[in-house]
Amino acid sequence: MRDSGLVAVTKVTMRERESLAVLRVLGDLLVLQTLRWPDEIRPSAGIKVPTAEEPVHKNEIAMALQLAASMSKNYVLDDERDAYVVAMGELLTAKAGGGDVRSTEATAPAAPVVDLMAALQASIAESKEKRGETAPAKKPSTKTTAKKAPAKRAAPKRAS
């Protein structure tokens, strides 16, 4: 590839998704570089970029620098672990040791059920109380249900 100056365009599957890629020579290495599909690329015409006529305000730059400084830390790549590789290693070790290797379906922990109407009513009552309004006390319902009339009997069937 180095002598010909050519690259190979190929398809690779990563993370359960097919991607375009270029296989090329870089120094003494063979490099696989993923590409974007044409429908994944947005035209730059729709992106608003500040121009010289409308410069970025000094306060915005200062705020961005302050945010970046507050979020920065010394990053040690050695501290990171690929959870998939670790889990696969444990699976292979268990399989090699003759252990029982079965797929278990992971279940997400159940989220607590919240009564939204009760929460909304409590919030409204709390905000009224803070404003000094008092909610009128609810009177018990005095409605009674009407008695149902008995169903009418069906007319006798005629002989044909």
XYZ file of C-alpha atoms in Angstrom:
160
model
C 0.000 0.000 0.000
C 2.849 2.344 0.807
C 4.494 1.903 -2.592
C 1.252 2.314 -4.528
C 0.007 5.313 -2.507
C -3.453 3.756 -2.394
C -5.825 3.279 0.532
C -8.525 0.656 1.029
C -12.113 1.714 1.668
C -13.912 -0.949 3.668
C -16.796 -1.597 6.027
C -16.293 -2.579 9.665
C -18.768 -3.492 12.368
C -18.251 -1.915 15.778
C -20.762 -1.604 18.609
C -23.363 -3.534 16.601
C -23.191 -0.948 13.829
C -21.648 -0.984 10.367
C -19.295 1.888 9.537
C -17.216 2.967 6.588
C -13.476 2.911 7.161
C -10.210 3.630 5.392
C -7.253 1.293 5.780
C -4.025 3.204 5.135
C -0.335 3.247 5.894
C 0.946 5.819 8.399
C 4.706 5.574 8.857
C 5.398 1.974 9.877
C 1.795 1.380 10.965
C -1.286 0.090 9.221
C -4.140 2.340 10.387
C -7.891 1.765 10.230
C -9.751 5.059 10.375
C -13.551 5.154 10.598
C -15.517 7.542 8.416
C -19.010 9.016 8.515
C -21.806 7.968 6.197
C -22.941 10.800 3.906
C -26.284 11.157 5.724
C -24.430 11.700 9.031
C -22.661 14.816 7.757
C -24.487 18.104 8.244
C -23.912 20.974 5.849
C -22.035 23.850 7.447
C -24.495 26.359 5.965
C -26.937 25.757 8.830
C -24.366 26.358 11.573
C -24.093 29.899 12.937
C -20.442 30.750 13.523
C -19.388 34.139 14.921
C -17.684 36.281 12.317
C -15.344 39.242 12.603
C -18.388 41.524 12.331
C -19.989 39.897 15.385
C -17.107 38.923 17.673
C -17.476 36.767 20.761
C -17.913 38.912 23.862
C -14.974 38.987 26.309
C -17.223 37.834 29.162
C -18.242 34.731 27.189
C -14.590 33.849 26.559
C -13.716 34.396 30.232
C -16.643 32.223 31.324
C -15.663 29.452 28.893
C -12.058 29.506 30.141
C -13.240 29.430 33.757
C -15.544 26.477 33.039
C -12.779 24.562 31.273
C -10.361 25.231 34.146
C -12.881 24.090 36.769
C -13.590 20.852 34.888
C -9.962 20.039 34.081
C -8.001 17.391 35.931
C -4.901 15.324 35.418
C -6.139 12.354 33.446
C -4.420 9.015 33.915
C -5.409 6.609 31.184
C -4.013 3.671 33.181
C -6.850 4.143 35.701
C -9.460 3.315 33.053
C -10.657 -0.243 32.498
C -12.701 -1.662 29.653
C -15.638 -3.274 31.481
C -16.439 -5.459 28.477
C -12.923 -6.914 28.364
C -12.974 -7.536 32.130
C -16.376 -9.281 31.937
C -15.269 -11.343 28.944
C -12.100 -12.388 30.789
C -14.167 -13.521 33.776
C -16.498 -15.436 31.470
C -13.614 -17.173 29.707
C -11.941 -18.021 33.018
C -15.186 -19.532 34.319
C -15.684 -21.489 31.100
C -12.091 -22.778 31.116
C -12.506 -23.873 34.731
C -15.561 -25.929 33.804
C -17.935 -23.544 35.531
C -21.548 -23.055 34.579
C -21.734 -20.187 32.111
C -25.284 -19.113 31.432
C -26.682 -15.891 30.152
C -28.605 -14.022 32.785
C -30.997 -11.312 31.832
C -30.147 -8.108 33.622
C -33.103 -6.357 35.152
C -33.119 -2.698 35.919
C -34.012 -1.798 39.488
C -37.611 -0.699 39.767
C -37.993 3.034 40.062
C -40.147 4.268 42.918
C -43.718 4.967 41.871
C -44.728 8.564 42.462
C -48.343 9.703 42.648
C -48.070 12.762 40.428
C -51.496 14.154 41.342
C -50.736 13.973 45.068
C -47.343 15.615 44.509
C -48.944 18.366 42.412
C -51.684 19.019 44.983
C -49.104 19.144 47.788
C -46.999 21.592 45.776
C -49.992 23.836 45.085
C -51.036 23.785 48.748
C -47.469 24.604 49.829
C -47.198 27.534 47.416
C -50.591 28.896 48.536
C -49.489 28.596 52.158
C -46.290 30.519 51.408
C -48.320 33.302 49.783
C -50.590 33.480 52.817
C -53.608 32.063 51.072
C -55.497 29.366 52.832
C -57.070 26.638 50.848
C -60.759 26.247 51.599
C -61.481 23.103 53.554
C -63.212 20.498 51.470
C -66.754 19.733 52.534
C -67.755 16.103 52.443
C -69.838 15.213 49.435
C -73.594 15.116 50.096
C -74.538 13.659 46.761
C -76.414 10.398 46.797
C -76.720 8.111 43.879
C -80.136 7.778 42.308
C -81.828 4.409 42.484
C -81.876 2.628 39.191
C -85.210 1.708 37.674
C -85.680 -1.998 36.989
C -84.967 -3.064 33.430
C -87.964 -3.371 31.101
C -88.993 -6.826 30.077
C -88.477 -7.846 26.496
C -91.584 -8.189 24.323
C -92.698 -11.781 23.723
C -91.436 -13.293 20.480
C -93.944 -13.808 17.695
C -94.420 -17.146 16.077
C -93.484 -17.129 12.438
